[in-house]
Amino acid sequence: MKGIAEAVTGLERQLQQASELAGATGMPGVGGYLAGIYHAGQQRVICAGYANTAARIDMTQDTGFPLGSITKAMTTTLVMRYVERGEIDLDGAVTAYLPDLTLQTPGHVDTLRVRHLLNHTHGIDGTGLMPSAVRGRDAVKSYVDALAGCGTLFPVEQFVSYSNPGFSIAGRILEVVTGIPFTELLERELYEPVGMADSATSAEQAIMRRTAVGHTLDRRTGTIRPVDLFALPPSGAAAGSTAVVTIADLLAFARTHLANGRSPSGRRVLSAEFSALMRTVTHDMQTPNIPPIGYGWWLLQFGSTVAMWHIGGTPGCTSHLIVLPDYDFAFAAFGSGPGAPLRHERHTLWLLRDYLGLEVPVTVTFDAATSVDDAAKLAGYAGTYRTLQYRHDVRTVEGHLEHSVTFEPMDSDHARLGAYAGGPQPTKLAPVSNGIFAPADRPAESFTGPFGRMNLVSFHGTTPDGHPSHVGRALALARRDT
């Protein structure tokens, strides 16, 4: 078996090559980068670039960074601790804990069970919701209260669609059961027993130590600059808006799950039974762009082994965690700037293939003959699909499909997020198989890793007139509007 030093050398070489390609400005589209590897009892962290390019603050191994949605795996771990204690029932009705929970779709809340919150099968259309008016103890409650203005995308368990509401509701259930605000509970019931001593739960805590900020592309100058918004509102804390961690602490969390719920210090955080339950498939969409889901973990198949995976995003930042129990291996990474996902993808594939020696086949092949056999079938996919604050337009253009996404803020409070939502850039799609399409300007190999697969576009369900009812991209679905 190869040693961890070889893995570190390989990643450092890739980072150096990327920096050389970009010249003195650093890696293409990246302000700073952190990566950590744990393998069979050994652990190393490497860093490159800046935590803040404007202030010229170097990225260091102990720099904290906004975690984003990897927090969802931590929220799930917290819920499972209370399920194990008998204080929360996975099959219990959500309204038993939150009787005032309301949605616009009549009767939907009555069908919700706690487990639906943890595997993205709840169907609530609210992932773009991020109210900011309330801070402090009632922040998470304010998120759940705001769901009264949201509808649904599909009936419970019909599909899997990545979203924030389920975990915000789960966070609120934890608050109601314990009487403790979510961020305090995260510190007490997860950070402390796992040994995440350098992690924070708020921007106020993070500012007291070296912390990386997000970066974006300045379109006027063509250079990378810090973003204007450090963190998302605290109302989404349980879904990933406020946690700030270090690579070493994130690896400690990964190692706890590698050890079936026992932390690196030897403390029991979760039983082996419930740790295994989190990585057991609960729903499989049977499509390459939305992997099978356990509880809190996406589950990726590489040959005969299964990897637990999650990503996180906050303004200008992307975090990444992949955990392979069969190999006692975990890779954690953070990058700021639009080029970070590509770095995560390349490093992950190199580690899987070249370091661990796993078989990672190309996910898709372009096959127009089996995908779309006439213009009428192609036109059937066309239409407008919507999810809260996002409009997906699918059109037929000169014999192919074109897909674009437009951000439509629901109010002035959410409009500030528009700068990080991106503009409606139409993407020409090429058929892969029935109901699956890929950006036509990219080679099939670019859709092999977990990040690349999210760029695939899939169509699901059927309307009464025979058209697809939903479109899927980046792990999430939107419902046909017209």
CSV table of C-alpha atoms in Angstrom, one decimal:
chain,number,residue,atom,x,y,z
A,1,MET,CA,0.0,0.0,0.0
A,2,LYS,CA,1.2,3.5,-0.8
A,3,GLY,CA,2.1,5.7,2.1
A,4,ILE,CA,0.5,9.1,2.9
A,5,ALA,CA,3.8,10.9,2.0
A,6,GLU,CA,3.3,9.9,-1.6
A,7,ALA,CA,-0.3,11.2,-1.6
A,8,VAL,CA,0.9,14.6,-0.2
A,9,THR,CA,3.7,14.8,-2.7
A,10,GLY,CA,1.3,14.2,-5.5
A,11,LEU,CA,-1.1,16.9,-4.3
A,12,GLU,CA,1.6,19.4,-3.7
A,13,ARG,CA,2.9,18.8,-7.2
A,14,GLN,CA,-0.5,19.4,-8.7
A,15,LEU,CA,-0.9,22.6,-6.7
A,16,GLN,CA,2.5,23.8,-7.8
A,17,GLN,CA,1.7,23.1,-11.4
A,18,ALA,CA,-1.6,25.0,-11.1
A,19,SER,CA,0.2,28.0,-9.6
A,20,GLU,CA,2.8,28.0,-12.3
A,21,LEU,CA,0.1,28.0,-15.0
A,22,ALA,CA,-1.5,31.0,-13.4
A,23,GLY,CA,1.8,32.9,-12.9
A,24,ALA,CA,2.2,35.2,-9.9
A,25,THR,CA,-1.5,35.4,-9.3
A,26,GLY,CA,-1.8,31.9,-7.9
A,27,MET,CA,-4.0,29.0,-9.0
A,28,PRO,CA,-6.5,29.7,-11.8
A,29,GLY,CA,-9.6,31.1,-10.2
A,30,VAL,CA,-8.5,30.3,-6.7
A,31,GLY,CA,-7.6,32.7,-3.9
A,32,GLY,CA,-6.4,30.0,-1.4
A,33,TYR,CA,-6.5,26.3,-1.0
A,34,LEU,CA,-6.4,23.8,1.9
A,35,ALA,CA,-6.3,20.0,1.7
A,36,GLY,CA,-6.0,17.3,4.3
A,37,ILE,CA,-5.5,13.5,4.0
A,38,TYR,CA,-6.1,10.9,6.6
A,39,HIS,CA,-5.1,7.3,5.8
A,40,ALA,CA,-4.6,4.3,8.0
A,41,GLY,CA,-3.5,6.3,11.1
A,42,GLN,CA,-1.5,9.0,9.4
A,43,GLN,CA,-2.6,12.5,8.6
A,44,ARG,CA,-1.2,15.5,6.7
A,45,VAL,CA,-2.5,19.0,5.8
A,46,ILE,CA,-1.2,21.1,3.0
A,47,CYS,CA,-2.0,24.7,2.0
A,48,ALA,CA,-1.4,27.2,-0.9
A,49,GLY,CA,-2.3,30.7,-1.7
A,50,TYR,CA,-4.0,33.3,0.5
A,51,ALA,CA,-6.7,33.3,3.1
A,52,ASN,CA,-7.4,36.8,2.0
A,53,THR,CA,-5.9,38.2,-1.2
A,54,ALA,CA,-6.7,41.8,-0.5
A,55,ALA,CA,-4.9,41.7,2.9
A,56,ARG,CA,-2.2,39.3,1.6
A,57,ILE,CA,-2.8,37.0,4.5
A,58,ASP,CA,-1.2,33.6,3.7
A,59,MET,CA,-3.2,30.4,3.9
A,60,THR,CA,-1.8,28.2,6.7
A,61,GLN,CA,-2.5,24.7,7.8
A,62,ASP,CA,-4.6,25.9,10.8
A,63,THR,CA,-6.6,28.5,8.9
A,64,GLY,CA,-10.3,28.3,9.6
A,65,PHE,CA,-12.8,28.3,6.7
A,66,PRO,CA,-16.6,28.5,6.2
A,67,LEU,CA,-17.8,24.9,6.1
A,68,GLY,CA,-21.1,25.3,4.3
A,69,SER,CA,-23.3,22.3,3.8
A,70,ILE,CA,-21.0,19.7,5.1
A,71,THR,CA,-22.6,20.9,8.3
A,72,LYS,CA,-25.6,18.8,7.2
A,73,ALA,CA,-23.6,15.6,8.0
A,74,MET,CA,-22.9,17.0,11.4
A,75,THR,CA,-26.5,18.0,12.0
A,76,THR,CA,-27.5,14.4,11.1
A,77,THR,CA,-24.9,13.1,13.5
A,78,LEU,CA,-26.5,15.2,16.2
A,79,VAL,CA,-30.0,14.0,15.4
A,80,MET,CA,-28.8,10.4,15.5
A,81,ARG,CA,-27.3,10.9,18.9
A,82,TYR,CA,-30.8,11.9,20.2
A,83,VAL,CA,-32.5,9.1,18.2
A,84,GLU,CA,-30.1,6.7,19.9
A,85,ARG,CA,-31.0,8.2,23.3
A,86,GLY,CA,-34.7,7.7,22.5
A,87,GLU,CA,-35.5,11.4,22.6
A,88,ILE,CA,-36.2,11.7,18.8
A,89,ASP,CA,-38.0,9.1,16.7
A,90,LEU,CA,-36.7,8.8,13.1
A,91,ASP,CA,-40.2,7.6,12.0
A,92,GLY,CA,-41.9,10.1,14.2
A,93,ALA,CA,-44.1,12.8,12.7
A,94,VAL,CA,-42.4,16.2,12.3
A,95,THR,CA,-45.5,17.9,13.6
A,96,ALA,CA,-45.2,15.9,16.9
A,97,TYR,CA,-42.1,18.1,17.6
A,98,LEU,CA,-43.2,21.2,15.7
A,99,PRO,CA,-47.0,21.4,15.7
A,100,ASP,CA,-46.9,25.0,14.3
A,101,LEU,CA,-45.0,24.0,11.2
A,102,THR,CA,-46.9,25.3,8.1
A,103,LEU,CA,-46.4,25.1,4.4
A,104,GLN,CA,-48.5,26.4,1.5
A,105,THR,CA,-49.3,22.9,0.2
A,106,PRO,CA,-52.3,21.6,2.2
A,107,GLY,CA,-51.6,18.4,4.1
A,108,HIS,CA,-47.9,18.0,3.2
A,109,VAL,CA,-46.6,18.6,6.7
A,110,ASP,CA,-48.8,15.8,8.0
A,111,THR,CA,-46.9,13.3,5.8
A,112,LEU,CA,-43.4,14.4,7.0
A,113,ARG,CA,-41.3,12.1,9.2
A,114,VAL,CA,-38.0,13.0,10.8
A,115,ARG,CA,-36.1,10.7,8.5
A,116,HIS,CA,-37.4,12.6,5.4
A,117,LEU,CA,-35.5,15.7,6.7
A,118,LEU,CA,-32.2,13.9,6.6
A,119,ASN,CA,-32.2,12.4,3.1
A,120,HIS,CA,-33.7,15.2,1.0
A,121,THR,CA,-36.9,13.4,0.3
A,122,HIS,CA,-39.2,15.8,2.2
A,123,GLY,CA,-40.2,17.7,-1.0
A,124,ILE,CA,-40.3,21.2,0.5
A,125,ASP,CA,-39.5,23.9,-2.0
A,126,GLY,CA,-37.4,26.3,0.1
A,127,THR,CA,-33.7,25.7,-0.5
A,128,GLY,CA,-33.3,29.3,-1.7
A,129,LEU,CA,-34.8,30.6,1.5
A,130,MET,CA,-32.3,32.4,3.8
A,131,PRO,CA,-34.1,35.0,6.0
A,132,SER,CA,-31.7,37.3,7.8
A,133,ALA,CA,-33.8,39.5,10.1
A,134,VAL,CA,-33.4,37.4,13.2
A,135,ARG,CA,-30.1,36.5,15.0
A,136,GLY,CA,-29.3,34.8,18.2
A,137,ARG,CA,-31.4,32.2,20.0
A,138,ASP,CA,-34.4,32.4,17.6
A,139,ALA,CA,-32.5,32.5,14.3
A,140,VAL,CA,-33.2,28.8,13.4
A,141,LYS,CA,-36.8,29.2,14.5
A,142,SER,CA,-37.2,32.2,12.2
A,143,TYR,CA,-36.2,30.0,9.2
A,144,VAL,CA,-38.8,27.4,10.1
A,145,ASP,CA,-41.4,30.1,10.6
A,146,ALA,CA,-40.6,31.5,7.2
A,147,LEU,CA,-41.4,28.2,5.5
A,148,ALA,CA,-45.1,29.1,5.9
A,149,GLY,CA,-44.6,31.0,2.6
A,150,CYS,CA,-43.1,28.0,0.8
A,151,GLY,CA,-44.8,25.3,-1.2
A,152,THR,CA,-43.6,21.8,-2.3
A,153,LEU,CA,-41.8,20.3,-5.3
A,154,PHE,CA,-43.1,16.7,-5.0
A,155,PRO,CA,-44.9,14.4,-2.5
A,156,VAL,CA,-42.8,13.0,0.3
A,157,GLU,CA,-40.3,10.2,-0.9
A,158,GLN,CA,-41.2,10.6,-4.6
A,159,PHE,CA,-37.7,12.0,-5.4
A,160,VAL,CA,-34.5,13.2,-3.8
A,161,SER,CA,-33.7,16.9,-4.2
A,162,TYR,CA,-30.9,18.6,-2.4
A,163,SER,CA,-32.2,21.4,-0.1
A,164,ASN,CA,-31.7,23.3,3.1
A,165,PRO,CA,-35.2,23.2,4.7
A,166,GLY,CA,-35.0,19.6,5.9
A,167,PHE,CA,-31.9,20.3,8.0
A,168,SER,CA,-33.2,23.6,9.3
A,169,ILE,CA,-36.3,21.8,10.5
A,170,ALA,CA,-34.1,19.1,12.0
A,171,GLY,CA,-32.1,21.8,13.8
A,172,ARG,CA,-35.2,23.3,15.2
A,173,ILE,CA,-36.4,19.9,16.4
A,174,LEU,CA,-33.1,19.5,18.2
A,175,GLU,CA,-33.6,22.9,19.9
A,176,VAL,CA,-37.1,22.0,21.0
A,177,VAL,CA,-36.1,18.6,22.4
A,178,THR,CA,-33.0,20.0,24.2
A,179,GLY,CA,-34.0,23.6,25.0
A,180,ILE,CA,-30.5,24.6,23.7
A,181,PRO,CA,-29.9,26.9,20.6
A,182,PHE,CA,-28.5,24.9,17.7
A,183,THR,CA,-25.1,26.5,17.6
A,184,GLU,CA,-24.5,25.8,21.3
A,185,LEU,CA,-25.7,22.3,20.8
A,186,LEU,CA,-23.3,21.8,17.9
A,187,GLU,CA,-20.4,22.9,20.1
A,188,ARG,CA,-21.4,20.9,23.1
A,189,GLU,CA,-22.6,17.7,21.5
A,190,LEU,CA,-20.4,17.4,18.4
A,191,TYR,CA,-17.3,19.7,18.4
A,192,GLU,CA,-16.4,18.8,22.0
A,193,PRO,CA,-16.7,15.0,21.9
A,194,VAL,CA,-15.2,14.8,18.4
A,195,GLY,CA,-12.2,17.0,19.4
A,196,MET,CA,-12.9,19.9,17.0
A,197,ALA,CA,-11.2,22.4,19.4
A,198,ASP,CA,-10.4,25.0,16.7
A,199,SER,CA,-13.8,25.2,15.1
A,200,ALA,CA,-16.4,28.0,15.5
A,201,THR,CA,-20.1,28.3,15.0
A,202,SER,CA,-20.4,32.0,14.1
A,203,ALA,CA,-18.6,34.8,12.3
A,204,GLU,CA,-18.2,36.5,15.6
A,205,GLN,CA,-16.2,33.6,16.9
A,206,ALA,CA,-14.3,33.2,13.6
A,207,ILE,CA,-13.1,36.8,13.5
A,208,MET,CA,-11.0,36.1,16.6
A,209,ARG,CA,-8.7,33.7,14.7
A,210,ARG,CA,-7.1,33.4,11.3
A,211,THR,CA,-10.0,32.6,8.9
A,212,ALA,CA,-10.2,32.4,5.1
A,213,VAL,CA,-12.7,34.5,3.2
A,214,GLY,CA,-14.5,33.7,0.0
A,215,HIS,CA,-13.3,35.0,-3.3
A,216,THR,CA,-14.9,35.9,-6.6
A,217,LEU,CA,-13.9,36.9,-10.1
A,218,ASP,CA,-13.8,40.7,-10.6
A,219,ARG,CA,-15.1,41.0,-14.1
A,220,ARG,CA,-13.7,44.5,-14.6
A,221,THR,CA,-10.1,43.4,-13.9
A,222,GLY,CA,-10.3,39.7,-14.5
A,223,THR,CA,-8.6,39.0,-11.1
A,224,ILE,CA,-9.7,37.3,-8.0
A,225,ARG,CA,-11.0,39.5,-5.1
A,226,PRO,CA,-12.6,38.8,-1.7
A,227,VAL,CA,-16.4,38.7,-1.7
A,228,ASP,CA,-18.5,41.3,0.1
A,229,LEU,CA,-20.5,38.7,2.2
A,230,PHE,CA,-18.5,36.5,4.6
A,231,ALA,CA,-21.3,34.2,5.8
A,232,LEU,CA,-25.0,33.4,5.1
A,233,PRO,CA,-27.6,34.3,7.7
A,234,PRO,CA,-27.6,32.4,11.0
A,235,SER,CA,-31.2,31.2,10.4
A,236,GLY,CA,-29.6,28.5,8.2
A,237,ALA,CA,-27.1,27.3,10.8
A,238,ALA,CA,-28.3,23.7,10.9
A,239,ALA,CA,-28.1,23.6,7.1
A,240,GLY,CA,-24.6,25.0,6.9
A,241,SER,CA,-24.6,28.8,7.0
A,242,THR,CA,-22.4,29.6,9.9
A,243,ALA,CA,-19.9,26.8,10.9
A,244,VAL,CA,-16.2,27.7,10.5
A,245,VAL,CA,-13.7,24.8,10.9
A,246,THR,CA,-10.1,23.8,10.2
A,247,ILE,CA,-9.0,21.0,8.0
A,248,ALA,CA,-7.7,19.0,11.0
A,249,ASP,CA,-11.1,19.4,12.7
A,250,LEU,CA,-13.0,18.3,9.6
A,251,LEU,CA,-10.7,15.2,9.4
A,252,ALA,CA,-11.5,14.5,13.1
A,253,PHE,CA,-15.2,14.4,12.2
A,254,ALA,CA,-14.4,12.1,9.2
A,255,ARG,CA,-12.3,9.9,11.3
A,256,THR,CA,-15.1,9.5,13.8
A,257,HIS,CA,-17.3,8.0,11.1
A,258,LEU,CA,-14.4,5.9,9.8
A,259,ALA,CA,-14.2,4.5,13.4
A,260,ASN,CA,-17.9,3.7,13.5
A,261,GLY,CA,-18.7,6.6,15.8
A,262,ARG,CA,-15.7,6.8,18.0
A,263,SER,CA,-13.7,10.0,17.9
A,264,PRO,CA,-9.9,10.1,17.5
A,265,SER,CA,-9.5,10.6,21.2
A,266,GLY,CA,-11.5,7.4,21.9
A,267,ARG,CA,-14.7,9.0,23.0
A,268,ARG,CA,-17.9,7.4,21.7
A,269,VAL,CA,-19.9,10.0,19.7
A,270,LEU,CA,-22.3,7.7,18.0
A,271,SER,CA,-22.9,3.9,18.2
A,272,ALA,CA,-21.6,1.7,15.4
A,273,GLU,CA,-25.2,0.9,14.6
A,274,PHE,CA,-26.2,4.5,14.0
A,275,SER,CA,-23.0,5.4,12.3
A,276,ALA,CA,-23.6,2.6,9.8
A,277,LEU,CA,-27.2,3.7,9.4
A,278,MET,CA,-26.1,7.1,8.2
A,279,ARG,CA,-24.1,5.4,5.3
A,280,THR,CA,-26.9,3.0,4.3
A,281,VAL,CA,-28.8,3.8,1.1
A,282,THR,CA,-32.3,5.1,1.8
A,283,HIS,CA,-33.2,6.3,-1.7
A,284,ASP,CA,-31.6,6.0,-5.1
A,285,MET,CA,-32.7,8.1,-8.1
A,286,GLN,CA,-30.9,5.9,-10.5
A,287,THR,CA,-29.3,8.8,-12.3
A,288,PRO,CA,-25.6,9.8,-12.3
A,289,ASN,CA,-26.1,13.4,-11.3
A,290,ILE,CA,-28.0,12.7,-8.1
A,291,PRO,CA,-26.2,9.9,-6.2
A,292,PRO,CA,-27.8,7.4,-3.8
A,293,ILE,CA,-28.4,9.1,-0.4
A,294,GLY,CA,-28.1,7.7,3.1
A,295,TYR,CA,-28.8,10.0,6.1
A,296,GLY,CA,-26.7,13.1,5.9
A,297,TRP,CA,-24.2,11.5,3.4
A,298,TRP,CA,-24.3,11.1,-0.4
A,299,LEU,CA,-23.0,7.6,-1.3
A,300,LEU,CA,-20.7,7.2,-4.3
A,301,GLN,CA,-19.8,3.9,-5.8
A,302,PHE,CA,-16.3,3.3,-7.0
A,303,GLY,CA,-15.8,-0.3,-8.1
A,304,SER,CA,-16.7,-2.4,-5.1
A,305,THR,CA,-16.3,0.3,-2.5
A,306,VAL,CA,-18.7,3.0,-1.4
A,307,ALA,CA,-17.6,6.6,-0.4
A,308,MET,CA,-19.4,8.9,1.9
A,309,TRP,CA,-19.4,12.4,0.3
A,310,HIS,CA,-20.6,15.9,0.9
A,311,ILE,CA,-19.8,19.3,-0.3
A,312,GLY,CA,-20.3,22.8,1.1
A,313,GLY,CA,-20.7,26.2,-0.4
A,314,THR,CA,-20.8,29.7,1.1
A,315,PRO,CA,-20.3,33.0,-0.9
A,316,GLY,CA,-17.0,32.5,-2.8
A,317,CYS,CA,-16.0,29.2,-1.0
A,318,THR,CA,-16.3,25.5,-1.7
A,319,SER,CA,-15.5,22.8,0.8
A,320,HIS,CA,-15.3,19.0,0.1
A,321,LEU,CA,-15.2,15.8,2.1
A,322,ILE,CA,-15.0,12.3,0.9
A,323,VAL,CA,-14.7,9.3,3.3
A,324,LEU,CA,-13.9,5.7,2.3
A,325,PRO,CA,-14.4,3.3,5.2
A,326,ASP,CA,-13.0,0.3,3.3
A,327,TYR,CA,-9.7,2.1,3.0
A,328,ASP,CA,-9.6,3.9,6.3
A,329,PHE,CA,-9.2,7.0,4.2
A,330,ALA,CA,-10.6,10.6,4.1
A,331,PHE,CA,-9.8,13.6,2.0
A,332,ALA,CA,-11.0,17.1,3.1
A,333,ALA,CA,-10.4,20.2,1.1
A,334,PHE,CA,-11.4,23.9,1.0
A,335,GLY,CA,-10.9,26.5,-1.7
A,336,SER,CA,-12.0,30.0,-2.3
A,337,GLY,CA,-12.9,31.3,-5.7
A,338,PRO,CA,-14.7,29.9,-8.8
A,339,GLY,CA,-11.8,27.6,-9.6
A,340,ALA,CA,-12.0,25.6,-6.3
A,341,PRO,CA,-14.5,22.9,-7.4
A,342,LEU,CA,-12.2,21.9,-10.3
A,343,ARG,CA,-9.3,21.6,-7.9
A,344,HIS,CA,-11.3,19.4,-5.6
A,345,GLU,CA,-12.4,17.3,-8.6
A,346,ARG,CA,-8.9,16.7,-9.9
A,347,HIS,CA,-7.4,16.0,-6.5
A,348,THR,CA,-10.2,13.5,-5.7
A,349,LEU,CA,-9.9,11.6,-8.9
A,350,TRP,CA,-6.1,11.5,-8.6
A,351,LEU,CA,-6.3,10.1,-5.1
A,352,LEU,CA,-8.9,7.5,-6.0
A,353,ARG,CA,-7.2,6.3,-9.1
A,354,ASP,CA,-3.5,6.9,-8.7
A,355,TYR,CA,-3.1,6.7,-4.9
A,356,LEU,CA,-5.8,4.2,-3.8
A,357,GLY,CA,-5.8,2.3,-7.1
A,358,LEU,CA,-9.6,2.3,-7.4
A,359,GLU,CA,-11.5,1.8,-10.7
A,360,VAL,CA,-13.2,5.1,-11.5
A,361,PRO,CA,-14.8,4.6,-14.9
A,362,VAL,CA,-16.1,7.4,-17.1
A,363,THR,CA,-19.7,8.1,-16.0
A,364,VAL,CA,-21.3,9.0,-19.3
A,365,THR,CA,-20.9,8.4,-23.0
A,366,PHE,CA,-22.6,10.5,-25.6
A,367,ASP,CA,-25.2,8.4,-27.5
A,368,ALA,CA,-27.6,10.5,-29.4
A,369,ALA,CA,-29.2,7.4,-31.1
A,370,THR,CA,-30.6,6.0,-27.8
A,371,SER,CA,-31.4,9.3,-26.3
A,372,VAL,CA,-33.4,11.4,-28.7
A,373,ASP,CA,-34.7,9.9,-31.8
A,374,ASP,CA,-36.9,12.7,-33.2
A,375,ALA,CA,-37.6,16.4,-32.8
A,376,ALA,CA,-40.9,15.8,-31.0
A,377,LYS,CA,-39.3,13.9,-28.3
A,378,LEU,CA,-36.6,16.6,-27.9
A,379,ALA,CA,-39.3,19.2,-27.7
A,380,GLY,CA,-41.1,17.3,-24.9
A,381,TYR,CA,-38.3,18.3,-22.5
A,382,ALA,CA,-38.6,22.0,-23.3
A,383,GLY,CA,-40.4,24.2,-20.8
A,384,THR,CA,-40.0,26.4,-17.8
A,385,TYR,CA,-39.2,24.7,-14.5
A,386,ARG,CA,-39.2,26.5,-11.1
A,387,THR,CA,-37.9,26.2,-7.6
A,388,LEU,CA,-37.9,28.9,-5.0
A,389,GLN,CA,-36.1,31.9,-6.5
A,390,TYR,CA,-34.7,30.0,-9.5
A,391,ARG,CA,-36.2,29.6,-13.0
A,392,HIS,CA,-34.9,26.9,-15.2
A,393,ASP,CA,-35.6,27.5,-18.9
A,394,VAL,CA,-35.2,24.5,-21.3
A,395,ARG,CA,-35.5,25.3,-25.0
A,396,THR,CA,-34.9,23.6,-28.3
A,397,VAL,CA,-32.4,25.5,-30.4
A,398,GLU,CA,-31.4,24.3,-33.8
A,399,GLY,CA,-32.0,20.6,-33.1
A,400,HIS,CA,-30.5,20.5,-29.5
A,401,LEU,CA,-31.6,21.4,-26.0
A,402,GLU,CA,-30.4,24.6,-24.3
A,403,HIS,CA,-30.7,25.0,-20.5
A,404,SER,CA,-30.3,28.2,-18.4
A,405,VAL,CA,-31.0,29.1,-14.8
A,406,THR,CA,-32.1,32.6,-13.7
A,407,PHE,CA,-32.1,33.9,-10.1
A,408,GLU,CA,-35.3,35.6,-9.2
A,409,PRO,CA,-35.1,37.0,-5.6
A,410,MET,CA,-38.3,36.8,-3.7
A,411,ASP,CA,-37.6,40.0,-1.8
A,412,SER,CA,-35.0,42.7,-1.2
A,413,ASP,CA,-33.6,40.6,1.8
A,414,HIS,CA,-32.6,37.8,-0.6
A,415,ALA,CA,-31.6,40.1,-3.5
A,416,ARG,CA,-28.2,40.5,-1.9
A,417,LEU,CA,-27.4,36.9,-2.7
A,418,GLY,CA,-27.8,37.6,-6.4
A,419,ALA,CA,-24.2,38.5,-6.9
A,420,TYR,CA,-23.3,35.0,-6.0
A,421,ALA,CA,-26.1,33.2,-7.9
A,422,GLY,CA,-24.6,33.8,-11.3
A,423,GLY,CA,-26.3,35.0,-14.5
A,424,PRO,CA,-28.5,33.0,-16.9
A,425,GLN,CA,-25.8,31.6,-19.1
A,426,PRO,CA,-27.5,29.2,-21.6
A,427,THR,CA,-25.8,25.8,-21.9
A,428,LYS,CA,-26.1,23.7,-25.0
A,429,LEU,CA,-26.9,20.1,-24.0
A,430,ALA,CA,-25.9,16.8,-25.7
A,431,PRO,CA,-27.9,13.6,-25.0
A,432,VAL,CA,-26.3,10.9,-22.9
A,433,SER,CA,-29.2,8.5,-22.5
A,434,ASN,CA,-33.0,8.7,-22.0
A,435,GLY,CA,-33.6,11.7,-19.9
A,436,ILE,CA,-29.9,12.5,-19.2
A,437,PHE,CA,-28.1,15.3,-20.9
A,438,ALA,CA,-24.6,16.9,-20.6
A,439,PRO,CA,-23.1,20.2,-21.5
A,440,ALA,CA,-22.1,19.7,-25.1
A,441,ASP,CA,-18.8,21.7,-25.0
A,442,ARG,CA,-17.1,19.3,-22.5
A,443,PRO,CA,-15.6,15.9,-23.0
A,444,ALA,CA,-17.3,12.9,-21.4
A,445,GLU,CA,-14.3,12.4,-19.0
A,446,SER,CA,-15.2,15.7,-17.3
A,447,PHE,CA,-18.4,14.1,-15.8
A,448,THR,CA,-16.5,11.3,-14.0
A,449,GLY,CA,-16.0,12.8,-10.5
A,450,PRO,CA,-18.6,13.9,-8.0
A,451,PHE,CA,-18.4,17.6,-9.0
A,452,GLY,CA,-18.4,16.9,-12.7
A,453,ARG,CA,-21.6,14.7,-12.4
A,454,MET,CA,-23.5,17.7,-10.9
A,455,ASN,CA,-23.2,19.4,-14.3
A,456,LEU,CA,-25.4,16.7,-15.9
A,457,VAL,CA,-29.0,17.6,-16.5
A,458,SER,CA,-31.7,15.0,-15.9
A,459,PHE,CA,-35.5,14.9,-16.4
A,460,HIS,CA,-37.8,13.0,-14.1
A,461,GLY,CA,-41.5,12.1,-13.6
A,462,THR,CA,-44.4,12.6,-16.0
A,463,THR,CA,-47.1,15.2,-16.3
A,464,PRO,CA,-50.7,14.3,-17.3
A,465,ASP,CA,-49.8,15.4,-20.9
A,466,GLY,CA,-46.8,13.2,-21.0
A,467,HIS,CA,-44.0,15.7,-20.5
A,468,PRO,CA,-41.2,15.4,-17.8
A,469,SER,CA,-42.5,16.9,-14.5
A,470,HIS,CA,-39.0,17.9,-13.1
A,471,VAL,CA,-35.6,18.8,-14.2
A,472,GLY,CA,-32.5,18.0,-12.1
A,473,ARG,CA,-29.1,19.6,-11.9
A,474,ALA,CA,-26.5,20.1,-9.1
A,475,LEU,CA,-28.3,17.5,-7.0
A,476,ALA,CA,-31.6,19.4,-6.9
A,477,LEU,CA,-34.9,19.4,-8.8
A,478,ALA,CA,-37.1,22.1,-10.2
A,479,ARG,CA,-40.8,21.5,-11.0
A,480,ARG,CA,-42.3,22.1,-14.4
A,481,ASP,CA,-44.2,25.4,-14.5
A,482,THR,CA,-45.1,25.6,-18.2
